[in-house]
CSV table of C-alpha atoms in Angstrom, one decimal:
chain,number,residue,atom,x,y,z
R,17,ALA,CA,0.0,0.0,0.0
R,18,GLN,CA,1.1,3.5,-0.7
R,19,SER,CA,2.4,5.4,2.3
R,20,VAL,CA,4.3,8.6,3.2
R,21,THR,CA,6.6,9.1,6.2
R,22,GLN,CA,7.8,12.3,7.6
R,23,PRO,CA,10.5,11.3,10.2
R,24,ASP,CA,10.5,14.6,12.0
R,25,ILE,CA,7.5,15.5,14.1
R,26,HIS,CA,8.8,18.9,15.1
R,27,ILE,CA,11.7,21.0,13.9
R,28,THR,CA,12.9,24.3,15.4
R,29,VAL,CA,15.2,26.6,13.5
R,30,SER,CA,16.4,30.2,13.9
R,31,GLU,CA,15.2,32.8,11.6
R,32,GLY,CA,17.6,33.2,8.7
R,33,ALA,CA,18.8,29.6,9.0
R,34,SER,CA,18.4,27.0,6.3
R,35,LEU,CA,15.7,24.4,6.5
R,36,GLU,CA,15.2,20.8,5.2
R,37,LEU,CA,12.1,18.8,5.9
R,38,ARG,CA,12.3,15.1,5.1
R,39,CYS,CA,9.7,13.0,3.2
R,40,ASN,CA,9.9,9.4,2.1
R,41,TYR,CA,7.2,7.6,0.2
R,42,SER,CA,6.3,4.0,-0.7
R,43,TYR,CA,4.8,3.6,-4.1
R,44,GLY,CA,5.5,1.2,-6.9
R,45,ALA,CA,5.1,3.4,-9.9
R,46,THR,CA,6.3,6.9,-10.8
R,47,PRO,CA,4.8,9.1,-8.1
R,48,TYR,CA,3.2,12.5,-8.2
R,49,LEU,CA,4.6,14.3,-5.2
R,50,PHE,CA,3.4,17.4,-3.3
R,51,TRP,CA,4.2,19.6,-0.4
R,52,TYR,CA,1.5,21.5,1.4
R,53,VAL,CA,1.7,24.0,4.2
R,54,GLN,CA,-1.0,24.5,6.9
R,55,SER,CA,-1.1,27.5,9.2
R,56,PRO,CA,-3.2,27.3,12.4
R,57,GLY,CA,-6.9,27.3,11.6
R,58,GLN,CA,-6.3,27.2,7.9
R,59,GLY,CA,-6.7,24.7,5.1
R,60,LEU,CA,-3.7,23.3,3.3
R,61,GLN,CA,-1.9,25.4,0.7
R,62,LEU,CA,0.1,23.9,-2.1
R,63,LEU,CA,3.8,24.8,-2.0
R,64,LEU,CA,5.0,22.8,-4.9
R,65,LYS,CA,4.5,19.6,-6.9
R,66,TYR,CA,6.5,17.1,-8.9
R,67,PHE,CA,5.0,15.3,-11.8
R,68,SER,CA,8.0,14.5,-14.0
R,69,GLY,CA,11.1,16.0,-15.6
R,70,ASP,CA,13.6,18.1,-13.6
R,71,THR,CA,14.0,16.5,-10.2
R,72,LEU,CA,14.5,19.9,-8.5
R,73,VAL,CA,11.3,21.8,-8.4
R,74,GLN,CA,10.7,25.3,-7.3
R,75,GLY,CA,7.6,26.4,-5.4
R,76,ILE,CA,6.1,29.5,-3.7
R,77,LYS,CA,7.6,31.4,-0.8
R,78,GLY,CA,11.1,30.5,-1.8
R,79,PHE,CA,10.7,26.7,-1.2
R,80,GLU,CA,12.2,24.0,-3.4
R,81,ALA,CA,12.2,20.2,-3.2
R,82,GLU,CA,14.3,17.5,-4.8
R,83,PHE,CA,13.0,14.2,-6.0
R,84,LYS,CA,15.4,11.3,-5.5
R,85,ARG,CA,14.0,8.1,-6.9
R,86,SER,CA,16.9,5.9,-5.5
R,87,GLN,CA,16.0,7.1,-2.0
R,88,SER,CA,12.3,7.3,-2.5
R,89,SER,CA,12.5,10.8,-1.1
R,90,PHE,CA,11.1,14.3,-1.8
R,91,ASN,CA,12.7,16.6,0.7
R,92,LEU,CA,11.7,20.2,1.1
R,93,ARG,CA,14.3,22.9,1.5
R,94,LYS,CA,14.5,26.7,2.0
R,95,PRO,CA,17.8,28.5,2.2
R,96,SER,CA,16.7,31.2,4.7
R,97,VAL,CA,13.7,30.7,6.9
R,98,HIS,CA,11.4,33.6,7.8
R,99,TRP,CA,9.3,33.8,11.0
R,100,SER,CA,6.1,33.6,8.9
R,101,ASP,CA,7.2,30.1,7.8
R,102,ALA,CA,6.2,28.6,11.1
R,103,ALA,CA,3.4,26.2,10.3
R,104,GLU,CA,2.7,22.5,9.7
R,105,TYR,CA,4.1,20.9,6.6
R,106,PHE,CA,2.6,17.9,4.8
R,107,CYS,CA,4.1,15.8,2.1
R,108,ALA,CA,1.7,13.8,-0.1
R,109,VAL,CA,1.9,11.3,-2.9
R,110,ALA,CA,-0.8,10.8,-5.5
R,111,TYR,CA,-1.6,7.7,-7.5
R,112,GLY,CA,-4.3,8.6,-10.0
R,113,GLN,CA,-6.6,10.9,-8.2
R,114,ASN,CA,-6.0,9.4,-4.8
R,115,PHE,CA,-3.8,11.3,-2.4
R,116,VAL,CA,-2.0,9.9,0.7
R,117,PHE,CA,-0.6,12.4,3.2
R,118,GLY,CA,2.2,12.1,5.7
R,119,PRO,CA,1.7,12.9,9.3
R,120,GLY,CA,3.2,16.3,9.0
R,121,THR,CA,6.2,18.2,10.4
R,122,ARG,CA,5.6,21.2,12.7
R,123,LEU,CA,8.1,24.0,12.1
R,124,SER,CA,8.9,26.5,14.8
R,125,VAL,CA,11.0,29.5,14.0
R,126,LEU,CA,13.1,31.3,16.7
R,127,PRO,CA,13.6,35.0,16.4
T,29,GLU,CA,-10.5,32.6,-9.3
T,30,ALA,CA,-12.4,31.7,-6.2
T,31,GLY,CA,-11.0,28.8,-4.1
T,32,VAL,CA,-12.8,26.0,-2.4
T,33,VAL,CA,-15.5,27.3,-0.1
T,34,GLN,CA,-16.6,25.5,3.0
T,35,SER,CA,-19.2,26.3,5.6
T,36,PRO,CA,-19.6,26.6,8.5
T,37,ARG,CA,-16.1,27.3,9.6
T,38,TYR,CA,-16.8,26.1,13.2
T,39,LYS,CA,-19.4,24.0,14.7
T,40,ILE,CA,-20.0,22.9,18.3
T,41,ILE,CA,-22.7,20.3,19.0
T,42,GLU,CA,-23.6,17.8,21.7
T,43,LYS,CA,-23.1,14.1,21.1
T,44,LYS,CA,-25.9,12.3,19.3
T,45,GLN,CA,-26.9,15.4,17.4
T,46,PRO,CA,-26.7,15.6,13.6
T,47,VAL,CA,-24.4,18.0,11.8
T,48,ALA,CA,-23.8,18.8,8.1
T,49,PHE,CA,-21.0,20.5,6.3
T,50,TRP,CA,-21.1,22.1,2.9
T,51,CYS,CA,-18.5,22.5,0.2
T,52,ASN,CA,-18.4,24.4,-3.1
T,53,PRO,CA,-15.4,23.3,-5.2
T,54,ILE,CA,-13.4,25.3,-7.7
T,55,SER,CA,-15.3,25.8,-10.9
T,56,GLY,CA,-14.5,23.2,-13.5
T,57,HIS,CA,-13.0,20.7,-11.0
T,58,ASN,CA,-14.7,17.3,-11.5
T,59,THR,CA,-13.0,15.6,-8.5
T,60,LEU,CA,-14.1,16.5,-5.0
T,61,TYR,CA,-12.7,15.1,-1.7
T,62,TRP,CA,-13.8,15.0,1.9
T,63,TYR,CA,-11.0,14.5,4.4
T,64,ARG,CA,-10.9,14.3,8.2
T,65,GLN,CA,-8.0,15.7,10.0
T,66,ASN,CA,-7.4,14.8,13.6
T,67,LEU,CA,-5.2,17.0,15.8
T,68,GLY,CA,-1.5,16.6,14.9
T,69,GLN,CA,-2.2,14.3,12.0
T,70,GLY,CA,-2.4,14.6,8.2
T,71,PRO,CA,-5.7,14.5,6.3
T,72,GLU,CA,-7.4,11.1,5.9
T,73,LEU,CA,-9.7,10.5,3.0
T,74,LEU,CA,-13.3,9.9,3.7
T,75,ILE,CA,-14.8,10.0,0.2
T,76,ARG,CA,-13.9,11.0,-3.3
T,77,TYR,CA,-16.3,12.0,-6.0
T,78,GLU,CA,-15.8,12.1,-9.7
T,79,ASN,CA,-18.6,14.4,-10.8
T,80,GLU,CA,-21.7,13.1,-9.0
T,81,GLU,CA,-20.3,9.6,-8.5
T,82,ALA,CA,-18.7,8.4,-5.3
T,83,VAL,CA,-15.7,6.4,-6.6
T,84,ASP,CA,-13.9,5.8,-3.3
T,85,ASP,CA,-15.9,5.7,0.0
T,86,SER,CA,-14.1,2.8,1.6
T,87,GLN,CA,-13.0,4.9,4.6
T,88,LEU,CA,-16.4,6.5,5.2
T,89,PRO,CA,-18.1,5.2,8.4
T,90,LYS,CA,-21.3,4.5,6.7
T,91,ASP,CA,-23.3,3.8,9.8
T,92,ARG,CA,-23.3,7.4,10.7
T,93,PHE,CA,-21.7,9.4,7.9
T,94,SER,CA,-23.3,10.2,4.5
T,95,ALA,CA,-22.4,12.4,1.7
T,96,GLU,CA,-23.9,13.6,-1.5
T,97,ARG,CA,-22.8,15.6,-4.5
T,98,LEU,CA,-25.9,16.5,-6.4
T,99,LYS,CA,-25.4,17.8,-10.0
T,100,GLY,CA,-21.7,17.1,-9.6
T,101,VAL,CA,-20.9,20.5,-8.1
T,102,ASP,CA,-21.6,21.3,-4.4
T,103,SER,CA,-21.3,18.6,-1.8
T,104,THR,CA,-22.6,17.9,1.6
T,105,LEU,CA,-21.2,15.7,4.3
T,106,LYS,CA,-23.5,14.7,7.2
T,107,ILE,CA,-22.9,12.9,10.5
T,108,GLN,CA,-25.9,11.5,12.3
T,109,PRO,CA,-25.6,10.9,15.2
T,110,ALA,CA,-22.3,12.6,16.1
T,111,GLU,CA,-19.9,11.0,18.6
T,112,LEU,CA,-17.2,12.5,20.8
T,113,GLY,CA,-14.6,10.9,18.5
T,114,ASP,CA,-15.9,12.8,15.5
T,115,SER,CA,-14.3,16.0,16.8
T,116,ALA,CA,-11.8,17.0,14.1
T,117,VAL,CA,-11.4,19.3,11.1
T,118,TYR,CA,-13.3,18.3,8.0
T,119,LEU,CA,-11.6,19.4,4.9
T,120,CYS,CA,-13.0,19.6,1.4
T,121,ALA,CA,-10.7,19.7,-1.6
T,122,SER,CA,-11.2,19.7,-5.3
T,123,ALA,CA,-8.9,18.8,-8.1
T,124,GLY,CA,-8.2,19.3,-11.7
T,125,GLU,CA,-4.5,18.5,-12.3
T,126,THR,CA,-3.7,19.6,-8.8
T,127,GLN,CA,-5.7,19.3,-5.5
T,128,TYR,CA,-6.7,22.5,-3.7
T,129,PHE,CA,-8.2,22.7,-0.2
T,130,GLY,CA,-10.8,24.7,1.5
T,131,PRO,CA,-10.3,26.2,4.9
T,132,GLY,CA,-12.0,23.4,6.7
T,133,THR,CA,-14.8,23.0,9.2
T,134,ARG,CA,-13.7,22.6,12.8
T,135,LEU,CA,-16.1,20.3,14.6
T,136,LEU,CA,-16.3,20.0,18.4
T,137,VAL,CA,-18.6,17.3,19.8
T,138,LEU,CA,-19.4,17.8,23.5
């Protein structure tokens, strides 16, 4: 069965520091991969997606993610974190029109 | 372009009472999803519609939950009767090539 793991439940970084959030998936075929962000009391907002082609994808708010087939990973990165990036981040894999979400990583940002 | 609209945003009810949530998807999106999100967890699919047809409802607790999508546009999710464990955020999403979420309905069952 398809699954998504996000090994880090909670990450704390200082403002201006770099960030990497990990995501691993289990899926037999070529996956469609997504990162969403959720601020408190809000729905999920799409940050970026990977369908095919270049394995490094750029998203909104300065985020990027790299697909590594050999490691079944799709890690999210940002070179310099802003206080407004504090939120919950979800990785998801899609097969057809079915989406499976990871448990999320909560990001805290220190001033 | 308007996003996915959900109402109400918040609902507090007593257990055993009925409750309904409404969703209006993005125009032109044929696929509509209802998810439940428990505190500290990712969304879990309840039901997926393709137009007016429910194509995946395997995770929907059918003894108390029901959903409909008349005319393949708006959708309603109902719980009757609600239980304490139903307290969660209920998210609606719609998809063309990509899935977009509404703000959710936060349900508290007392």
